PDB file of C-alpha atoms and ligand atoms in Angstrom:
ATOM      1  CA  MET A 896      55.962  87.148 -49.995  1.00  0.00           C
ATOM      2  CA  SER A 897      55.178  91.065 -48.714  1.00  0.00           C
ATOM      3  CA  ASP A 898      54.373  91.576 -44.993  1.00  0.00           C
ATOM      4  CA  ASN A 899      50.898  92.314 -46.168  1.00  0.00           C
ATOM      5  CA  ASP A 900      50.155  88.681 -47.333  1.00  0.00           C
ATOM      6  CA  ASN A 901      49.985  87.789 -43.652  1.00  0.00           C
ATOM      7  CA  LYS A 902      47.586  90.220 -42.446  1.00  0.00           C
ATOM      8  CA  PRO A 903      43.705  89.768 -42.374  1.00  0.00           C
ATOM      9  CA  GLU A 904      41.701  91.547 -44.419  1.00  0.00           C
ATOM     10  CA  GLU A 905      41.428  95.203 -43.442  1.00  0.00           C
ATOM     11  CA  GLN A 906      37.858  96.663 -43.128  1.00  0.00           C
ATOM     12  CA  PRO A 907      37.709 100.017 -44.816  1.00  0.00           C
ATOM     13  CA  LYS A 908      38.508 103.207 -42.782  1.00  0.00           C
ATOM     14  CA  GLN A 909      35.165 104.422 -42.601  1.00  0.00           C
ATOM     15  CA  MET A 910      33.574 101.070 -41.612  1.00  0.00           C
ATOM     16  CA  ARG A 911      35.988 100.903 -38.247  1.00  0.00           C
ATOM     17  CA  ARG A 912      34.490 102.084 -35.246  1.00  0.00           C
ATOM     18  CA  ILE A 913      36.070 102.597 -31.619  1.00  0.00           C
ATOM     19  CA  ARG A 914      34.798 100.001 -29.568  1.00  0.00           C
ATOM     20  CA  SER A 915      34.000 100.315 -25.644  1.00  0.00           C
ATOM     21  CA  PHE A 916      35.901  96.634 -24.921  1.00  0.00           C
ATOM     22  CA  VAL A 917      38.635  94.546 -25.355  1.00  0.00           C
ATOM     23  CA  LYS A 918      37.439  90.925 -26.064  1.00  0.00           C
ATOM     24  CA  ARG A 919      39.093  89.190 -23.340  1.00  0.00           C
ATOM     25  CA  GLU A 920      39.214  85.270 -24.020  1.00  0.00           C
ATOM     26  CA  GLY A 921      39.292  84.311 -20.254  1.00  0.00           C
ATOM     27  CA  ARG A 922      38.629  80.783 -19.546  1.00  0.00           C
ATOM     28  CA  MET A 923      35.346  79.225 -19.308  1.00  0.00           C
ATOM     29  CA  THR A 924      34.203  77.003 -16.228  1.00  0.00           C
ATOM     30  CA  GLN A 925      32.353  73.688 -16.822  1.00  0.00           C
ATOM     31  CA  ARG A 926      29.679  75.038 -14.966  1.00  0.00           C
ATOM     32  CA  GLN A 927      29.421  78.293 -17.683  1.00  0.00           C
ATOM     33  CA  SER A 928      30.040  76.578 -20.747  1.00  0.00           C
ATOM     34  CA  ASN A 929      27.491  73.580 -19.619  1.00  0.00           C
ATOM     35  CA  ALA A 930      24.991  76.691 -19.146  1.00  0.00           C
ATOM     36  CA  LYS A 931      25.745  78.044 -22.615  1.00  0.00           C
ATOM     37  CA  GLU A 932      25.054  74.808 -23.958  1.00  0.00           C
ATOM     38  CA  GLN A 933      21.943  73.957 -22.361  1.00  0.00           C
ATOM     39  CA  TYR A 934      20.360  77.685 -21.888  1.00  0.00           C
ATOM     40  CA  LEU A 935      21.316  79.441 -24.964  1.00  0.00           C
ATOM     41  CA  PRO A 936      18.668  77.804 -27.187  1.00  0.00           C
ATOM     42  CA  THR A 937      15.919  79.348 -24.696  1.00  0.00           C
ATOM     43  CA  MET A 938      17.397  82.290 -23.019  1.00  0.00           C
ATOM     44  CA  GLY A 939      19.835  83.753 -25.733  1.00  0.00           C
ATOM     45  CA  LEU A 940      19.116  85.926 -28.445  1.00  0.00           C
ATOM     46  CA  THR A 941      21.394  86.203 -31.469  1.00  0.00           C
ATOM     47  CA  TYR A 942      22.483  89.323 -33.411  1.00  0.00           C
ATOM     48  CA  GLU A 943      21.117  89.916 -36.528  1.00  0.00           C
ATOM     49  CA  LYS A 944      20.428  93.044 -38.541  1.00  0.00           C
ATOM     50  CA  LYS A 945      16.516  92.801 -37.974  1.00  0.00           C
ATOM     51  CA  LEU A 946      14.146  94.538 -35.116  1.00  0.00           C
ATOM     52  CA  LEU A 947      13.203  92.148 -32.522  1.00  0.00           C
ATOM     53  CA  ASP A 948       9.555  91.438 -31.697  1.00  0.00           C
ATOM     54  CA  LEU A 949       9.855  91.832 -27.881  1.00  0.00           C
ATOM     55  CA  ASP A 950       6.252  90.519 -27.155  1.00  0.00           C
ATOM     56  CA  ALA A 951       7.221  87.455 -29.327  1.00  0.00           C
ATOM     57  CA  VAL A 952      10.327  86.891 -27.539  1.00  0.00           C
ATOM     58  CA  PHE A 953       8.773  87.106 -24.139  1.00  0.00           C
ATOM     59  CA  GLY A 954       5.590  85.841 -24.948  1.00  0.00           C
ATOM     60  CA  ARG A 955       3.597  88.776 -23.082  1.00  0.00           C
ATOM     61  CA  GLN A 956       3.417  92.514 -23.206  1.00  0.00           C
ATOM     62  CA  ALA A 957       5.506  93.779 -19.952  1.00  0.00           C
ATOM     63  CA  PRO A 958       7.625  96.925 -19.294  1.00  0.00           C
ATOM     64  CA  ARG A 959      11.239  96.103 -20.490  1.00  0.00           C
ATOM     65  CA  VAL A 960      14.634  96.680 -19.011  1.00  0.00           C
ATOM     66  CA  LEU A 961      17.677  96.418 -21.105  1.00  0.00           C
ATOM     67  CA  GLU A 962      21.378  96.119 -19.082  1.00  0.00           C
ATOM     68  CA  VAL A 963      24.311  96.590 -20.895  1.00  0.00           C
ATOM     69  CA  GLY A 964      27.770  95.327 -19.627  1.00  0.00           C
ATOM     70  CA  PHE A 965      26.320  93.041 -16.915  1.00  0.00           C
ATOM     71  CA  GLY A 966      29.627  91.433 -16.349  1.00  0.00           C
ATOM     72  CA  MET A 967      29.017  87.829 -14.393  1.00  0.00           C
ATOM     73  CA  GLY A 968      25.326  88.765 -14.182  1.00  0.00           C
ATOM     74  CA  LYS A 969      24.433  88.261 -10.628  1.00  0.00           C
ATOM     75  CA  SER A 970      22.798  91.374  -9.854  1.00  0.00           C
ATOM     76  CA  LEU A 971      21.037  91.320 -13.262  1.00  0.00           C
ATOM     77  CA  VAL A 972      19.417  87.696 -12.190  1.00  0.00           C
ATOM     78  CA  GLU A 973      18.747  89.207  -8.794  1.00  0.00           C
ATOM     79  CA  MET A 974      16.712  92.197 -10.329  1.00  0.00           C
ATOM     80  CA  ALA A 975      14.652  89.815 -12.792  1.00  0.00           C
ATOM     81  CA  LYS A 976      14.040  87.542  -9.975  1.00  0.00           C
ATOM     82  CA  ASN A 977      12.574  90.299  -7.453  1.00  0.00           C
ATOM     83  CA  ASN A 978      10.583  91.822 -10.522  1.00  0.00           C
ATOM     84  CA  PRO A 979       8.642  89.213 -12.244  1.00  0.00           C
ATOM     85  CA  ASP A 980       6.183  91.676 -14.080  1.00  0.00           C
ATOM     86  CA  TYR A 981       9.338  93.209 -15.968  1.00  0.00           C
ATOM     87  CA  ASP A 982      11.117  91.605 -18.762  1.00  0.00           C
ATOM     88  CA  TYR A 983      15.257  92.236 -18.802  1.00  0.00           C
ATOM     89  CA  ILE A 984      17.361  92.008 -21.534  1.00  0.00           C
ATOM     90  CA  GLY A 985      21.193  91.626 -20.952  1.00  0.00           C
ATOM     91  CA  ILE A 986      23.791  92.409 -23.061  1.00  0.00           C
ATOM     92  CA  GLU A 987      27.419  91.440 -22.676  1.00  0.00           C
ATOM     93  CA  VAL A 988      30.577  90.477 -24.853  1.00  0.00           C
ATOM     94  CA  HIS A 989      32.494  88.399 -22.234  1.00  0.00           C
ATOM     95  CA  GLY A 990      31.823  84.862 -22.809  1.00  0.00           C
ATOM     96  CA  PRO A 991      32.358  83.605 -19.233  1.00  0.00           C
ATOM     97  CA  GLY A 992      29.885  86.294 -17.797  1.00  0.00           C
ATOM     98  CA  VAL A 993      27.209  85.235 -20.163  1.00  0.00           C
ATOM     99  CA  GLY A 994      27.503  81.417 -19.054  1.00  0.00           C
ATOM    100  CA  ALA A 995      27.657  82.642 -15.367  1.00  0.00           C
ATOM    101  CA  CYS A 996      24.424  84.754 -15.770  1.00  0.00           C
ATOM    102  CA  LEU A 997      22.936  81.760 -17.637  1.00  0.00           C
ATOM    103  CA  ALA A 998      23.692  79.382 -14.908  1.00  0.00           C
ATOM    104  CA  ASP A 999      22.382  81.718 -12.226  1.00  0.00           C
ATOM    105  CA  ALA A1000      19.072  82.407 -14.161  1.00  0.00           C
ATOM    106  CA  ALA A1001      18.285  78.683 -14.390  1.00  0.00           C
ATOM    107  CA  GLU A1002      18.803  78.158 -10.708  1.00  0.00           C
ATOM    108  CA  ALA A1003      16.672  81.061  -9.950  1.00  0.00           C
ATOM    109  CA  GLY A1004      13.986  79.633 -12.374  1.00  0.00           C
ATOM    110  CA  ILE A1005      13.104  82.693 -13.957  1.00  0.00           C
ATOM    111  CA  ASN A1006      11.975  83.080 -17.335  1.00  0.00           C
ATOM    112  CA  ASN A1007      11.809  86.897 -17.836  1.00  0.00           C
ATOM    113  CA  LEU A1008      15.628  87.139 -18.803  1.00  0.00           C
ATOM    114  CA  ARG A1009      16.911  86.943 -22.396  1.00  0.00           C
ATOM    115  CA  VAL A1010      20.916  87.617 -22.855  1.00  0.00           C
ATOM    116  CA  PHE A1011      22.928  88.464 -26.249  1.00  0.00           C
ATOM    117  CA  GLU A1012      26.415  87.819 -26.297  1.00  0.00           C
ATOM    118  CA  HIS A1013      27.577  90.779 -28.526  1.00  0.00           C
ATOM    119  CA  ASP A1014      28.433  94.309 -28.765  1.00  0.00           C
ATOM    120  CA  ALA A1015      25.775  96.248 -27.318  1.00  0.00           C
ATOM    121  CA  VAL A1016      26.117  99.222 -29.543  1.00  0.00           C
ATOM    122  CA  GLU A1017      25.018  97.095 -32.442  1.00  0.00           C
ATOM    123  CA  VAL A1018      22.398  95.204 -30.741  1.00  0.00           C
ATOM    124  CA  LEU A1019      20.529  98.563 -29.698  1.00  0.00           C
ATOM    125  CA  ALA A1020      20.953 100.402 -32.909  1.00  0.00           C
ATOM    126  CA  ASP A1021      20.066  97.058 -35.261  1.00  0.00           C
ATOM    127  CA  MET A1022      17.509  95.268 -33.099  1.00  0.00           C
ATOM    128  CA  ILE A1023      15.767  97.078 -30.162  1.00  0.00           C
ATOM    129  CA  PRO A1024      12.687  98.784 -31.416  1.00  0.00           C
ATOM    130  CA  ASP A1025      12.054 102.617 -30.716  1.00  0.00           C
ATOM    131  CA  ASN A1026      10.024 103.651 -27.642  1.00  0.00           C
ATOM    132  CA  SER A1027      10.242  99.866 -26.320  1.00  0.00           C
ATOM    133  CA  LEU A1028      12.420 100.193 -23.020  1.00  0.00           C
ATOM    134  CA  SER A1029      11.244 101.264 -19.822  1.00  0.00           C
ATOM    135  CA  THR A1030      14.593 101.162 -18.224  1.00  0.00           C
ATOM    136  CA  PHE A1031      18.044 101.477 -19.506  1.00  0.00           C
ATOM    137  CA  GLN A1032      20.843 100.418 -17.072  1.00  0.00           C
ATOM    138  CA  LEU A1033      24.740 100.665 -17.100  1.00  0.00           C
ATOM    139  CA  TYR A1034      26.375  99.714 -14.048  1.00  0.00           C
ATOM    140  CA  PHE A1035      30.286 100.004 -13.599  1.00  0.00           C
ATOM    141  CA  PRO A1036      31.127 100.506 -17.334  1.00  0.00           C
ATOM    142  CA  ASP A1037      34.824  99.935 -18.097  1.00  0.00           C
ATOM    143  CA  PRO A1038      36.142 103.470 -16.867  1.00  0.00           C
ATOM    144  CA  TRP A1039      38.882 103.737 -19.488  1.00  0.00           C
ATOM    145  CA  HIS A1040      41.052 105.830 -16.933  1.00  0.00           C
ATOM    146  CA  LYS A1041      43.754 107.215 -19.443  1.00  0.00           C
ATOM    147  CA  ALA A1042      42.530 110.450 -21.166  1.00  0.00           C
ATOM    148  CA  ARG A1043      43.473 109.277 -24.591  1.00  0.00           C
ATOM    149  CA  HIS A1044      41.284 106.470 -24.019  1.00  0.00           C
ATOM    150  CA  HIS A1045      38.218 108.429 -23.111  1.00  0.00           C
ATOM    151  CA  LYS A1046      36.912 107.986 -26.478  1.00  0.00           C
ATOM    152  CA  ARG A1047      36.444 104.095 -25.571  1.00  0.00           C
ATOM    153  CA  ARG A1048      33.806 105.234 -22.908  1.00  0.00           C
ATOM    154  CA  ILE A1049      30.798 103.784 -23.985  1.00  0.00           C
ATOM    155  CA  VAL A1050      28.628 106.882 -22.765  1.00  0.00           C
ATOM    156  CA  GLN A1051      29.070 109.190 -25.796  1.00  0.00           C
ATOM    157  CA  PRO A1052      26.683 111.709 -27.222  1.00  0.00           C
ATOM    158  CA  GLU A1053      25.458 109.343 -30.116  1.00  0.00           C
ATOM    159  CA  PHE A1054      25.089 106.473 -27.537  1.00  0.00           C
ATOM    160  CA  LEU A1055      22.758 108.565 -25.252  1.00  0.00           C
ATOM    161  CA  ALA A1056      20.617 109.709 -28.547  1.00  0.00           C
ATOM    162  CA  CYS A1057      20.254 105.958 -29.437  1.00  0.00           C
ATOM    163  CA  ILE A1058      19.321 105.054 -25.938  1.00  0.00           C
ATOM    164  CA  HIS A1059      16.831 108.275 -26.029  1.00  0.00           C
ATOM    165  CA  GLN A1060      15.008 106.767 -29.172  1.00  0.00           C
ATOM    166  CA  LYS A1061      14.694 103.174 -27.569  1.00  0.00           C
ATOM    167  CA  LEU A1062      13.138 104.474 -24.418  1.00  0.00           C
ATOM    168  CA  VAL A1063       9.408 104.852 -23.987  1.00  0.00           C
ATOM    169  CA  ALA A1064       8.370 108.418 -23.024  1.00  0.00           C
ATOM    170  CA  GLY A1065       9.059 108.906 -19.306  1.00  0.00           C
ATOM    171  CA  GLY A1066      11.339 106.078 -19.504  1.00  0.00           C
ATOM    172  CA  ILE A1067      14.479 106.211 -17.467  1.00  0.00           C
ATOM    173  CA  ILE A1068      18.414 105.771 -18.005  1.00  0.00           C
ATOM    174  CA  HIS A1069      20.297 104.701 -14.839  1.00  0.00           C
ATOM    175  CA  MET A1070      24.016 104.575 -14.558  1.00  0.00           C
ATOM    176  CA  ALA A1071      26.542 104.030 -11.705  1.00  0.00           C
ATOM    177  CA  THR A1072      30.382 104.243 -11.402  1.00  0.00           C
ATOM    178  CA  ASP A1073      32.943 104.114  -9.056  1.00  0.00           C
ATOM    179  CA  TRP A1074      35.096 106.247 -10.729  1.00  0.00           C
ATOM    180  CA  GLU A1075      34.885 109.930 -10.100  1.00  0.00           C
ATOM    181  CA  ASN A1076      36.020 111.316 -13.189  1.00  0.00           C
ATOM    182  CA  TYR A1077      33.635 108.953 -15.309  1.00  0.00           C
ATOM    183  CA  ALA A1078      30.820 110.069 -13.027  1.00  0.00           C
ATOM    184  CA  GLU A1079      31.596 113.654 -13.941  1.00  0.00           C
ATOM    185  CA  HIS A1080      31.802 112.604 -17.589  1.00  0.00           C
ATOM    186  CA  MET A1081      28.307 110.907 -17.363  1.00  0.00           C
ATOM    187  CA  LEU A1082      26.588 113.798 -15.935  1.00  0.00           C
ATOM    188  CA  LEU A1083      28.033 116.139 -18.420  1.00  0.00           C
ATOM    189  CA  GLU A1084      27.030 114.160 -21.128  1.00  0.00           C
ATOM    190  CA  LEU A1085      23.606 113.293 -19.974  1.00  0.00           C
ATOM    191  CA  THR A1086      23.074 116.882 -18.910  1.00  0.00           C
ATOM    192  CA  GLU A1087      23.942 118.059 -22.523  1.00  0.00           C
ATOM    193  CA  ALA A1088      21.761 115.398 -24.331  1.00  0.00           C
ATOM    194  CA  PRO A1089      18.663 116.634 -25.691  1.00  0.00           C
ATOM    195  CA  GLY A1090      15.325 115.128 -24.017  1.00  0.00           C
ATOM    196  CA  PHE A1091      16.666 113.919 -20.800  1.00  0.00           C
ATOM    197  CA  GLU A1092      15.688 115.509 -17.496  1.00  0.00           C
ATOM    198  CA  ASN A1093      17.858 114.966 -14.432  1.00  0.00           C
ATOM    199  CA  THR A1094      15.797 113.248 -11.369  1.00  0.00           C
ATOM    200  CA  SER A1095      18.282 114.141  -8.800  1.00  0.00           C
ATOM    201  CA  ASP A1096      17.109 117.156  -6.520  1.00  0.00           C
ATOM    202  CA  THR A1097      20.458 118.588  -6.487  1.00  0.00           C
ATOM    203  CA  ASN A1098      20.948 118.412 -10.338  1.00  0.00           C
ATOM    204  CA  ASP A1099      23.552 115.720  -9.945  1.00  0.00           C
ATOM    205  CA  TYR A1100      23.543 112.429  -8.312  1.00  0.00           C
ATOM    206  CA  VAL A1101      21.178 110.480  -6.500  1.00  0.00           C
ATOM    207  CA  PRO A1102      21.477 107.559  -3.866  1.00  0.00           C
ATOM    208  CA  ARG A1103      21.690 103.958  -5.038  1.00  0.00           C
ATOM    209  CA  PRO A1104      18.168 103.094  -5.229  1.00  0.00           C
ATOM    210  CA  ASP A1105      17.073 100.047  -3.165  1.00  0.00           C
ATOM    211  CA  TRP A1106      16.071  98.226  -6.339  1.00  0.00           C
ATOM    212  CA  ARG A1107      19.763  98.248  -7.744  1.00  0.00           C
ATOM    213  CA  PRO A1108      21.497  95.482  -5.888  1.00  0.00           C
ATOM    214  CA  LEU A1109      25.162  95.445  -5.268  1.00  0.00           C
ATOM    215  CA  THR A1110      27.109  94.410  -8.296  1.00  0.00           C
ATOM    216  CA  LYS A1111      30.619  92.725  -8.543  1.00  0.00           C
ATOM    217  CA  PHE A1112      32.449  95.652  -9.557  1.00  0.00           C
ATOM    218  CA  GLU A1113      31.062  97.856  -7.030  1.00  0.00           C
ATOM    219  CA  SER A1114      31.826  95.624  -4.005  1.00  0.00           C
ATOM    220  CA  ARG A1115      35.464  95.458  -5.599  1.00  0.00           C
ATOM    221  CA  GLY A1116      35.606  99.446  -5.646  1.00  0.00           C
ATOM    222  CA  HIS A1117      34.111  99.448  -1.852  1.00  0.00           C
ATOM    223  CA  ARG A1118      37.214  97.177  -0.778  1.00  0.00           C
ATOM    224  CA  LEU A1119      39.344  99.802  -2.551  1.00  0.00           C
ATOM    225  CA  GLY A1120      37.635 102.498  -0.640  1.00  0.00           C
ATOM    226  CA  HIS A1121      36.139 104.049  -4.097  1.00  0.00           C
ATOM    227  CA  GLY A1122      32.985 106.124  -3.489  1.00  0.00           C
ATOM    228  CA  VAL A1123      29.776 105.334  -5.988  1.00  0.00           C
ATOM    229  CA  TRP A1124      27.841 107.657  -7.830  1.00  0.00           C
ATOM    230  CA  ASP A1125      24.340 106.960  -9.433  1.00  0.00           C
ATOM    231  CA  LEU A1126      22.446 108.864 -11.890  1.00  0.00           C
ATOM    232  CA  ILE A1127      18.996 108.866 -13.142  1.00  0.00           C
ATOM    233  CA  PHE A1128      17.665 110.767 -16.014  1.00  0.00           C
ATOM    234  CA  LYS A1129      14.129 110.580 -17.243  1.00  0.00           C
ATOM    235  CA  LYS A1130      13.118 110.839 -20.874  1.00  0.00           C
ATOM    236  CA  VAL A1131      11.034 113.890 -21.708  1.00  0.00           C
ATOM    237  CA  THR A1132       9.844 114.870 -25.292  1.00  0.00           C
ATOM    238  CA  LEU A1133      12.295 116.852 -27.300  1.00  0.00           C
TER     239      LEU A1133
HETATM  240  C1  LIG B 487      33.949  96.597 -15.230  1.00  0.00           C
HETATM  241  S1  LIG B 487      32.850  95.390 -16.045  1.00  0.00           S
HETATM  242  C2  LIG B 487      31.250  95.830 -14.966  1.00  0.00           C
HETATM  243  C3  LIG B 487      30.370  94.294 -15.035  1.00  0.00           C
HETATM  244  C4  LIG B 487      29.167  94.536 -14.205  1.00  0.00           C
HETATM  245  N1  LIG B 487      27.958  95.404 -14.909  1.00  0.00           N
HETATM  246  C5  LIG B 487      29.640  94.740 -12.641  1.00  0.00           C
HETATM  247  O1  LIG B 487      29.233  96.076 -12.152  1.00  0.00           O
HETATM  248  O2  LIG B 487      29.959  93.995 -11.976  1.00  0.00           O
HETATM  249  C6  LIG B 487      32.066  96.379 -17.652  1.00  0.00           C
HETATM  250  C7  LIG B 487      31.491  95.111 -18.346  1.00  0.00           C
HETATM  251  O3  LIG B 487      31.021  95.913 -19.736  1.00  0.00           O
HETATM  252  C8  LIG B 487      31.145  94.892 -20.693  1.00  0.00           C
HETATM  253  N2  LIG B 487      30.821  95.863 -22.071  1.00  0.00           N
HETATM  254  C9  LIG B 487      31.915  96.752 -22.504  1.00  0.00           C
HETATM  255  N3  LIG B 487      31.649  97.308 -23.530  1.00  0.00           N
HETATM  256  C10 LIG B 487      30.507  96.484 -23.832  1.00  0.00           C
HETATM  257  C11 LIG B 487      29.540  96.459 -25.093  1.00  0.00           C
HETATM  258  N4  LIG B 487      29.690  97.404 -26.143  1.00  0.00           N
HETATM  259  N5  LIG B 487      28.712  95.545 -25.204  1.00  0.00           N
HETATM  260  C12 LIG B 487      28.690  94.437 -24.373  1.00  0.00           C
HETATM  261  N6  LIG B 487      29.184  94.586 -23.127  1.00  0.00           N
HETATM  262  C13 LIG B 487      30.134  95.369 -23.030  1.00  0.00           C
HETATM  263  C14 LIG B 487      32.547  94.081 -20.435  1.00  0.00           C
HETATM  264  O4  LIG B 487      32.599  93.289 -21.230  1.00  0.00           O
HETATM  265  C15 LIG B 487      32.649  94.131 -18.894  1.00  0.00           C
HETATM  266  O5  LIG B 487      32.153  92.901 -18.391  1.00  0.00           O
END
């Protein structure tokens, strides 16, 4: 038997895409797995190659906010609770985080939040209609510290072009990071991306707006003495 007989079927080279995450199969608590079982049927959305009808998903028309990589979801649930007139879509690949988010959302009694457990790059490209989001949020994305891993950072020109398409005119893209080198990368990519305007008076960063709650990773960063950089850009017509 050759070595190849044991290998899973490989995808053709051109189909392979560099991913911004490594799937960690972290252990799920009872609370998280119960929440997934109980609430995925109503609050969960499943990836398929088909555009969503967001008015049908939420049963109303409202401005829509999409967050990528919500982690354990605490700050996302808090935002959804604080802003009942907005609809929220969260996308996360980490199963325990999805469970924790669903448990918190159920406890908060909110029904303006839906979540995907899937790669956000695919969900955005295949399921989110153009001109449908009022806000896109990306808080403390994996920084991929080493230079040879920078290509794994989710903030890349193609990703920003895709978000531009999904935002309504005047819609905003809000990012935050506690890693200075990633903040500089975000600033450079956003400044160079066609169709975005920086809302910062100093043409770089903005103070944390009071509507963005502290996230888990941010608190960890504070404990480690890291700074935090927020960026808010607005979609302008091309
Ligand atoms: C450093 S954590 C930050 C979590 C949270 N935003 C916070 O501040 O506490 C980054 C998260 O992004 C998720 N992530 C990375 N790439 C993703 C992708 N392509 N689609 C969905 N989630 C992704 C990871 O699973 C991880 O939970």
